[in-house]
mmCIF file of C-alpha atoms (C1' of nucleotides) in Angstrom:
data_model
loop_
_atom_site.group_PDB
_atom_site.id
_atom_site.type_symbol
_atom_site.label_atom_id
_atom_site.label_comp_id
_atom_site.label_asym_id
_atom_site.label_seq_id
_atom_site.Cartn_x
_atom_site.Cartn_y
_atom_site.Cartn_z
ATOM 1 C CA MET A 1 -91.307 -103.764 -110.096
ATOM 2 C CA PHE A 2 -90.608 -99.301 -109.078
ATOM 3 C CA ASP A 3 -89.408 -97.407 -112.224
ATOM 4 C CA PHE A 4 -87.179 -95.479 -110.546
ATOM 5 C CA ASP A 5 -87.057 -93.567 -113.575
ATOM 6 C CA LYS A 6 -90.084 -91.594 -113.359
ATOM 7 C CA LEU A 7 -88.480 -90.239 -111.257
ATOM 8 C CA ASP A 8 -88.079 -87.211 -112.722
ATOM 9 C CA LYS A 9 -84.563 -86.219 -112.190
ATOM 10 C CA LEU A 10 -85.327 -82.249 -112.973
ATOM 11 C CA ILE A 11 -87.808 -82.417 -109.354
ATOM 12 C CA HIS A 12 -86.261 -85.292 -106.962
ATOM 13 C CA GLU A 13 -82.725 -82.884 -106.886
ATOM 14 C CA ARG A 14 -82.912 -81.475 -103.122
ATOM 15 C CA GLY A 15 -82.882 -77.989 -103.758
ATOM 16 C CA ARG A 16 -84.875 -78.164 -106.625
ATOM 17 C CA LEU A 17 -88.204 -80.377 -104.394
ATOM 18 C CA GLY A 18 -87.892 -77.792 -101.457
ATOM 19 C CA ILE A 19 -89.134 -74.803 -104.675
ATOM 20 C CA MET A 20 -91.184 -77.524 -106.327
ATOM 21 C CA THR A 21 -93.071 -78.263 -102.868
ATOM 22 C CA LEU A 22 -93.304 -74.288 -101.540
ATOM 23 C CA LEU A 23 -94.255 -73.798 -104.768
ATOM 24 C CA ALA A 24 -97.670 -76.372 -104.790
ATOM 25 C CA THR A 25 -98.947 -75.020 -101.589
ATOM 26 C CA ARG A 26 -99.456 -70.844 -102.737
ATOM 27 C CA ALA A 27 -101.043 -69.113 -106.106
ATOM 28 C CA SER A 28 -97.083 -67.157 -105.429
ATOM 29 C CA TRP A 29 -94.198 -67.319 -104.010
ATOM 30 C CA PRO A 30 -91.859 -64.026 -104.708
ATOM 31 C CA PHE A 31 -88.179 -64.158 -104.479
ATOM 32 C CA GLN A 32 -87.383 -63.383 -100.410
ATOM 33 C CA ASP A 33 -89.856 -65.485 -99.226
ATOM 34 C CA LEU A 34 -88.498 -68.583 -101.203
ATOM 35 C CA LYS A 35 -84.623 -67.274 -100.040
ATOM 36 C CA ALA A 36 -85.239 -66.402 -96.637
ATOM 37 C CA GLU A 37 -87.337 -69.917 -96.416
ATOM 38 C CA LEU A 38 -84.583 -72.762 -97.499
ATOM 39 C CA LYS A 39 -82.281 -70.918 -96.716
ATOM 40 C CA MET A 40 -80.003 -71.387 -100.294
ATOM 41 C CA SER A 41 -77.680 -67.788 -101.478
ATOM 42 C CA ASP A 42 -78.844 -66.076 -104.075
ATOM 43 C CA GLY A 43 -77.102 -67.529 -107.372
ATOM 44 C CA ASN A 44 -77.805 -71.585 -105.885
ATOM 45 C CA LEU A 45 -81.622 -70.295 -106.087
ATOM 46 C CA VAL A 46 -81.991 -68.235 -109.389
ATOM 47 C CA THR A 47 -80.203 -70.688 -111.369
ATOM 48 C CA HIS A 48 -82.820 -73.794 -109.554
ATOM 49 C CA LEU A 49 -85.408 -71.337 -110.087
ATOM 50 C CA ARG A 50 -84.312 -71.058 -113.984
ATOM 51 C CA THR A 51 -84.319 -74.767 -114.356
ATOM 52 C CA LEU A 52 -87.783 -75.239 -113.225
ATOM 53 C CA HIS A 53 -89.267 -71.732 -115.391
ATOM 54 C CA ASP A 54 -86.188 -72.725 -118.729
ATOM 55 C CA ALA A 55 -88.724 -76.651 -118.359
ATOM 56 C CA GLY A 56 -92.160 -74.880 -118.806
ATOM 57 C CA HIS A 57 -92.123 -76.260 -114.811
ATOM 58 C CA VAL A 58 -92.264 -72.667 -113.379
ATOM 59 C CA ALA A 59 -93.587 -68.798 -114.149
ATOM 60 C CA ILE A 60 -91.903 -66.102 -113.043
ATOM 61 C CA THR A 61 -93.363 -62.848 -112.920
ATOM 62 C CA LYS A 62 -91.725 -58.732 -111.797
ATOM 63 C CA GLU A 63 -93.117 -56.761 -110.370
ATOM 64 C CA VAL A 64 -92.259 -53.117 -108.228
ATOM 65 C CA GLN A 65 -94.136 -54.224 -104.576
ATOM 66 C CA ASN A 66 -93.204 -50.515 -101.391
ATOM 67 C CA ASP A 67 -91.189 -49.645 -103.492
ATOM 68 C CA ARG A 68 -88.869 -52.040 -104.429
ATOM 69 C CA PRO A 69 -88.742 -54.884 -107.712
ATOM 70 C CA GLN A 70 -90.259 -57.973 -106.352
ATOM 71 C CA THR A 71 -89.159 -60.609 -108.862
ATOM 72 C CA SER A 72 -92.535 -64.132 -108.382
ATOM 73 C CA TYR A 73 -92.777 -67.141 -109.129
ATOM 74 C CA ALA A 74 -95.680 -70.003 -109.729
ATOM 75 C CA LEU A 75 -96.522 -73.387 -110.866
ATOM 76 C CA THR A 76 -97.034 -73.129 -114.503
ATOM 77 C CA ALA A 77 -100.222 -75.870 -115.397
ATOM 78 C CA LYS A 78 -97.289 -78.317 -116.106
ATOM 79 C CA GLY A 79 -95.368 -77.558 -113.243
ATOM 80 C CA ARG A 80 -97.959 -78.654 -111.102
ATOM 81 C CA ALA A 81 -98.406 -82.258 -113.554
ATOM 82 C CA ALA A 82 -95.184 -83.035 -113.826
ATOM 83 C CA PHE A 83 -94.982 -82.090 -110.224
ATOM 84 C CA THR A 84 -98.615 -84.612 -109.425
ATOM 85 C CA GLU A 85 -97.160 -87.434 -111.346
ATOM 86 C CA TYR A 86 -93.800 -86.707 -109.208
ATOM 87 C CA LEU A 87 -95.344 -87.284 -105.570
ATOM 88 C CA ALA A 88 -97.422 -90.099 -107.250
ATOM 89 C CA VAL A 89 -94.270 -92.148 -107.230
ATOM 90 C CA LEU A 90 -92.813 -91.083 -103.634
ATOM 91 C CA GLU A 91 -96.027 -92.690 -102.592
ATOM 92 C CA SER A 92 -95.912 -95.613 -104.086
ATOM 93 C CA ILE A 93 -92.226 -95.072 -102.958
ATOM 94 C CA VAL A 94 -93.688 -94.467 -98.700
ATOM 95 C CA LYS A 95 -96.080 -97.738 -99.345
ATOM 96 C CA ALA A 96 -93.655 -99.957 -100.860
ATOM 97 C CA GLY A 97 -91.666 -98.677 -98.142
ATOM 98 C CA ARG A 98 -93.565 -99.621 -95.296
ATOM 99 C CA ASN A 99 -94.816 -103.007 -96.487
ATOM 100 C CA GLU A 100 -98.627 -101.693 -97.726
ATOM 101 C CA MET B 1 -92.580 -74.847 -92.557
ATOM 102 C CA PHE B 2 -89.509 -77.657 -94.437
ATOM 103 C CA ASP B 3 -86.414 -78.763 -92.893
ATOM 104 C CA PHE B 4 -85.008 -80.008 -96.121
ATOM 105 C CA ASP B 5 -81.988 -81.053 -94.667
ATOM 106 C CA LYS B 6 -84.641 -83.955 -93.081
ATOM 107 C CA LEU B 7 -83.995 -85.646 -96.517
ATOM 108 C CA ASP B 8 -81.259 -87.211 -95.864
ATOM 109 C CA LYS B 9 -78.642 -87.510 -98.836
ATOM 110 C CA LEU B 10 -77.781 -90.375 -98.906
ATOM 111 C CA ILE B 11 -80.938 -92.088 -99.494
ATOM 112 C CA HIS B 12 -82.390 -89.148 -101.769
ATOM 113 C CA GLU B 13 -80.232 -89.902 -104.569
ATOM 114 C CA ARG B 14 -81.900 -91.878 -106.938
ATOM 115 C CA GLY B 15 -79.924 -94.667 -107.320
ATOM 116 C CA ARG B 16 -79.340 -95.410 -103.712
ATOM 117 C CA LEU B 17 -83.368 -94.874 -103.068
ATOM 118 C CA GLY B 18 -84.601 -97.620 -104.806
ATOM 119 C CA ILE B 19 -82.069 -100.133 -103.374
ATOM 120 C CA MET B 20 -83.446 -99.041 -100.238
ATOM 121 C CA THR B 21 -87.262 -99.276 -101.062
ATOM 122 C CA LEU B 22 -86.280 -102.390 -102.553
ATOM 123 C CA LEU B 23 -84.668 -103.706 -99.336
ATOM 124 C CA ALA B 24 -87.313 -102.386 -97.302
ATOM 125 C CA THR B 25 -89.341 -105.188 -98.990
ATOM 126 C CA ARG B 26 -88.261 -107.943 -98.436
ATOM 127 C CA ALA B 27 -85.788 -109.660 -95.773
ATOM 128 C CA SER B 28 -82.678 -110.324 -98.319
ATOM 129 C CA TRP B 29 -81.375 -109.045 -101.361
ATOM 130 C CA PRO B 30 -79.049 -111.094 -104.004
ATOM 131 C CA PHE B 31 -76.555 -109.847 -105.359
ATOM 132 C CA GLN B 32 -77.897 -110.332 -108.472
ATOM 133 C CA ASP B 33 -82.185 -110.112 -108.177
ATOM 134 C CA LEU B 34 -80.905 -106.546 -107.241
ATOM 135 C CA LYS B 35 -78.647 -105.665 -110.380
ATOM 136 C CA ALA B 36 -82.343 -107.199 -112.257
ATOM 137 C CA GLU B 37 -84.411 -104.898 -109.806
ATOM 138 C CA LEU B 38 -82.639 -101.845 -111.175
ATOM 139 C CA LYS B 39 -80.882 -101.635 -113.963
ATOM 140 C CA MET B 40 -77.491 -101.313 -113.473
ATOM 141 C CA SER B 41 -74.679 -102.257 -113.971
ATOM 142 C CA ASP B 42 -71.546 -104.282 -111.668
ATOM 143 C CA GLY B 43 -69.798 -101.214 -110.986
ATOM 144 C CA ASN B 44 -72.659 -99.107 -110.147
ATOM 145 C CA LEU B 45 -74.802 -100.869 -108.350
ATOM 146 C CA VAL B 46 -71.538 -101.921 -105.886
ATOM 147 C CA THR B 47 -69.882 -98.164 -105.340
ATOM 148 C CA HIS B 48 -74.158 -97.761 -104.184
ATOM 149 C CA LEU B 49 -74.852 -100.317 -101.984
ATOM 150 C CA ARG B 50 -70.453 -100.621 -100.161
ATOM 151 C CA THR B 51 -71.730 -96.994 -100.024
ATOM 152 C CA LEU B 52 -75.197 -97.297 -97.686
ATOM 153 C CA HIS B 53 -72.798 -100.339 -95.826
ATOM 154 C CA ASP B 54 -70.570 -97.659 -94.941
ATOM 155 C CA ALA B 55 -73.008 -95.294 -93.953
ATOM 156 C CA GLY B 56 -74.461 -99.102 -91.520
ATOM 157 C CA HIS B 57 -77.745 -97.815 -93.294
ATOM 158 C CA VAL B 58 -77.273 -102.125 -94.963
ATOM 159 C CA ALA B 59 -75.544 -105.846 -93.329
ATOM 160 C CA ILE B 60 -73.496 -107.660 -96.842
ATOM 161 C CA THR B 61 -73.148 -111.237 -95.961
ATOM 162 C CA LYS B 62 -72.130 -113.557 -98.387
ATOM 163 C CA GLU B 63 -72.349 -117.920 -99.462
ATOM 164 C CA VAL B 64 -72.576 -119.783 -101.739
ATOM 165 C CA GLN B 65 -76.231 -120.939 -103.595
ATOM 166 C CA ASN B 66 -75.832 -124.067 -106.059
ATOM 167 C CA ASP B 67 -72.334 -123.852 -106.373
ATOM 168 C CA ARG B 68 -71.738 -119.393 -107.010
ATOM 169 C CA PRO B 69 -70.928 -117.407 -104.664
ATOM 170 C CA GLN B 70 -74.235 -114.464 -104.051
ATOM 171 C CA THR B 71 -73.781 -112.238 -101.664
ATOM 172 C CA SER B 72 -76.763 -110.759 -100.515
ATOM 173 C CA TYR B 73 -77.819 -107.699 -98.743
ATOM 174 C CA ALA B 74 -80.157 -106.568 -95.941
ATOM 175 C CA LEU B 75 -80.967 -103.637 -94.362
ATOM 176 C CA THR B 76 -79.734 -103.132 -90.884
ATOM 177 C CA ALA B 77 -81.327 -101.869 -88.211
ATOM 178 C CA LYS B 78 -80.137 -98.631 -88.321
ATOM 179 C CA GLY B 79 -80.984 -98.298 -91.957
ATOM 180 C CA ARG B 80 -84.824 -99.199 -91.086
ATOM 181 C CA ALA B 81 -84.827 -96.478 -88.978
ATOM 182 C CA ALA B 82 -83.240 -94.360 -90.756
ATOM 183 C CA PHE B 83 -84.978 -94.894 -93.755
ATOM 184 C CA THR B 84 -88.496 -94.994 -91.897
ATOM 185 C CA GLU B 85 -88.005 -91.206 -90.829
ATOM 186 C CA TYR B 86 -86.700 -90.785 -94.863
ATOM 187 C CA LEU B 87 -89.968 -91.396 -95.289
ATOM 188 C CA ALA B 88 -91.411 -89.432 -93.735
ATOM 189 C CA VAL B 89 -90.074 -87.272 -94.656
ATOM 190 C CA LEU B 90 -91.515 -87.665 -98.082
ATOM 191 C CA GLU B 91 -95.324 -88.001 -96.972
ATOM 192 C CA SER B 92 -95.042 -84.662 -95.594
ATOM 193 C CA ILE B 93 -94.125 -83.142 -98.596
ATOM 194 C CA VAL B 94 -96.877 -85.569 -100.959
ATOM 195 C CA LYS B 95 -99.198 -84.082 -98.334
ATOM 196 C CA ALA B 96 -97.527 -80.101 -98.657
ATOM 197 C CA GLY B 97 -97.614 -80.628 -102.404
ATOM 198 C CA ARG B 98 -101.660 -81.483 -102.098
ATOM 199 C CA ASN B 99 -102.677 -79.006 -99.793
ATOM 200 C CA GLU B 100 -103.550 -81.126 -96.551
ATOM 201 C "C1'" DA C 1 -54.509 -126.235 -115.053
ATOM 202 C "C1'" DT C 2 -58.468 -124.435 -117.511
ATOM 203 C "C1'" DC C 3 -62.829 -122.325 -117.261
ATOM 204 C "C1'" DT C 4 -66.937 -120.080 -115.741
ATOM 205 C "C1'" DA C 5 -69.829 -116.331 -113.617
ATOM 206 C "C1'" DA C 6 -70.350 -113.668 -109.520
ATOM 207 C "C1'" DA C 7 -68.037 -109.778 -107.176
ATOM 208 C "C1'" DC C 8 -65.410 -106.007 -106.307
ATOM 209 C "C1'" DT C 9 -61.930 -101.999 -108.259
ATOM 210 C "C1'" DT C 10 -60.478 -98.695 -110.586
ATOM 211 C "C1'" DT C 11 -59.631 -95.843 -113.741
ATOM 212 C "C1'" DG C 12 -62.293 -91.554 -117.129
ATOM 213 C "C1'" DT C 13 -65.620 -88.930 -118.143
ATOM 214 C "C1'" DC C 14 -69.428 -85.266 -117.129
ATOM 215 C "C1'" DT C 15 -72.510 -83.371 -115.051
ATOM 216 C "C1'" DT C 16 -73.662 -80.461 -111.141
ATOM 217 C "C1'" DG C 17 -74.625 -78.797 -107.420
ATOM 218 C "C1'" DC C 18 -73.229 -74.993 -104.931
ATOM 219 C "C1'" DA C 19 -70.018 -70.376 -103.319
ATOM 220 C "C1'" DA C 20 -68.442 -66.001 -103.485
ATOM 221 C "C1'" DA C 21 -68.283 -62.183 -105.730
ATOM 222 C "C1'" DG C 22 -69.350 -59.066 -109.439
ATOM 223 C "C1'" DT C 23 -73.313 -56.615 -112.103
ATOM 224 C "C1'" DT C 24 -77.109 -55.193 -113.394
ATOM 225 C "C1'" DA C 25 -81.996 -52.996 -112.214
ATOM 226 C "C1'" DT C 26 -84.719 -50.099 -109.511
ATOM 227 C "C1'" DA C 27 -86.340 -46.029 -106.644
ATOM 228 C "C1'" DC C 28 -85.339 -43.733 -103.046
ATOM 229 C "C1'" DT C 29 -81.808 -39.363 -101.511
ATOM 230 C "C1'" DT C 30 -79.437 -35.033 -101.336
ATOM 231 C "C1'" DA D 1 -77.123 -36.089 -111.459
ATOM 232 C "C1'" DA D 2 -75.039 -39.069 -107.603
ATOM 233 C "C1'" DG D 3 -74.831 -41.402 -104.267
ATOM 234 C "C1'" DT D 4 -77.049 -45.781 -101.677
ATOM 235 C "C1'" DA D 5 -79.418 -49.094 -100.920
ATOM 236 C "C1'" DT D 6 -81.886 -53.127 -101.403
ATOM 237 C "C1'" DA D 7 -83.741 -56.914 -105.474
ATOM 238 C "C1'" DA D 8 -81.714 -60.007 -108.530
ATOM 239 C "C1'" DC D 9 -78.944 -61.976 -111.620
ATOM 240 C "C1'" DT D 10 -74.378 -63.905 -114.049
ATOM 241 C "C1'" DT D 11 -70.046 -64.870 -113.784
ATOM 242 C "C1'" DT D 12 -66.032 -68.406 -112.257
ATOM 243 C "C1'" DG D 13 -64.373 -72.095 -110.587
ATOM 244 C "C1'" DC D 14 -64.353 -76.033 -107.788
ATOM 245 C "C1'" DA D 15 -65.836 -80.002 -106.123
ATOM 246 C "C1'" DA D 16 -68.816 -83.650 -105.311
ATOM 247 C "C1'" DG D 17 -70.886 -87.496 -107.346
ATOM 248 C "C1'" DA D 18 -73.052 -90.144 -110.591
ATOM 249 C "C1'" DC D 19 -71.482 -93.456 -113.711
ATOM 250 C "C1'" DA D 20 -70.081 -96.881 -117.718
ATOM 251 C "C1'" DA D 21 -66.282 -99.497 -119.565
ATOM 252 C "C1'" DA D 22 -62.560 -102.761 -118.485
ATOM 253 C "C1'" DG D 23 -59.889 -105.185 -115.289
ATOM 254 C "C1'" DT D 24 -59.226 -108.207 -111.717
ATOM 255 C "C1'" DT D 25 -60.340 -111.105 -107.831
ATOM 256 C "C1'" DT D 26 -62.723 -115.071 -106.107
ATOM 257 C "C1'" DA D 27 -64.323 -119.937 -106.117
ATOM 258 C "C1'" DG D 28 -66.722 -123.878 -107.503
ATOM 259 C "C1'" DA D 29 -66.704 -127.230 -111.690
ATOM 260 C "C1'" DT D 30 -65.060 -129.610 -115.312
#
DNA sequence: ATCTAAACTTTGTCTTGCAAAGTTATACTT
DNA sequence: AAGTATAACTTTGCAAGACAAAGTTTAGAT
């Protein structure tokens, strides 16, 4: 009936789902903005981002803005594709849950 | 922007999300049917069901069908409400993820 | 009494999230 | 150059939780 294995575990975890959702809404997110929005500790956030990066879902850009180092994160094409697929599963769950 | 804390951890975990989704589609599910559908081990399934039961989300009914003991599970009113709320969060994520 | 299947419990392992503290990197100030 | 400040990252350790496997209990059938 449902293939819950399709619920990509990498994306499904709450912290990373938050990251992926935010990244999907803008072309690029500075680390500090993600941190403020998600209220995660530095270490936790960096680790999740690295996990997503290692999976090829997130691109990392380092530059200097206003005389401060700034690292920004963005979805890769692969990341966007994976997220889109993940969202399709979510949608089918929402529909099923509402008996549609 | 998003309140990811609202993503009820109890429901969000893959195994239990599967259970809740199935329970939402029918009035009642026998243990064996859940097991077949979700392909979980007895122990794992029972544990998740007990967790949901302890949270007041799932009701348990024991009877005998065809000369075999049969335990059936159903959403409680509280469980349905919690799941509905959870689905609303999912839906907002889907929308955000698609830039709607 | 024994068999069988359903349902449940126990046990142990392994993963993973997470925070706290420490480290490195970069740029500014004195 | 030395010190300061902030960003970003790493390390460490712990705690929670998923999960499977094996063992236990229950209840009816033979």
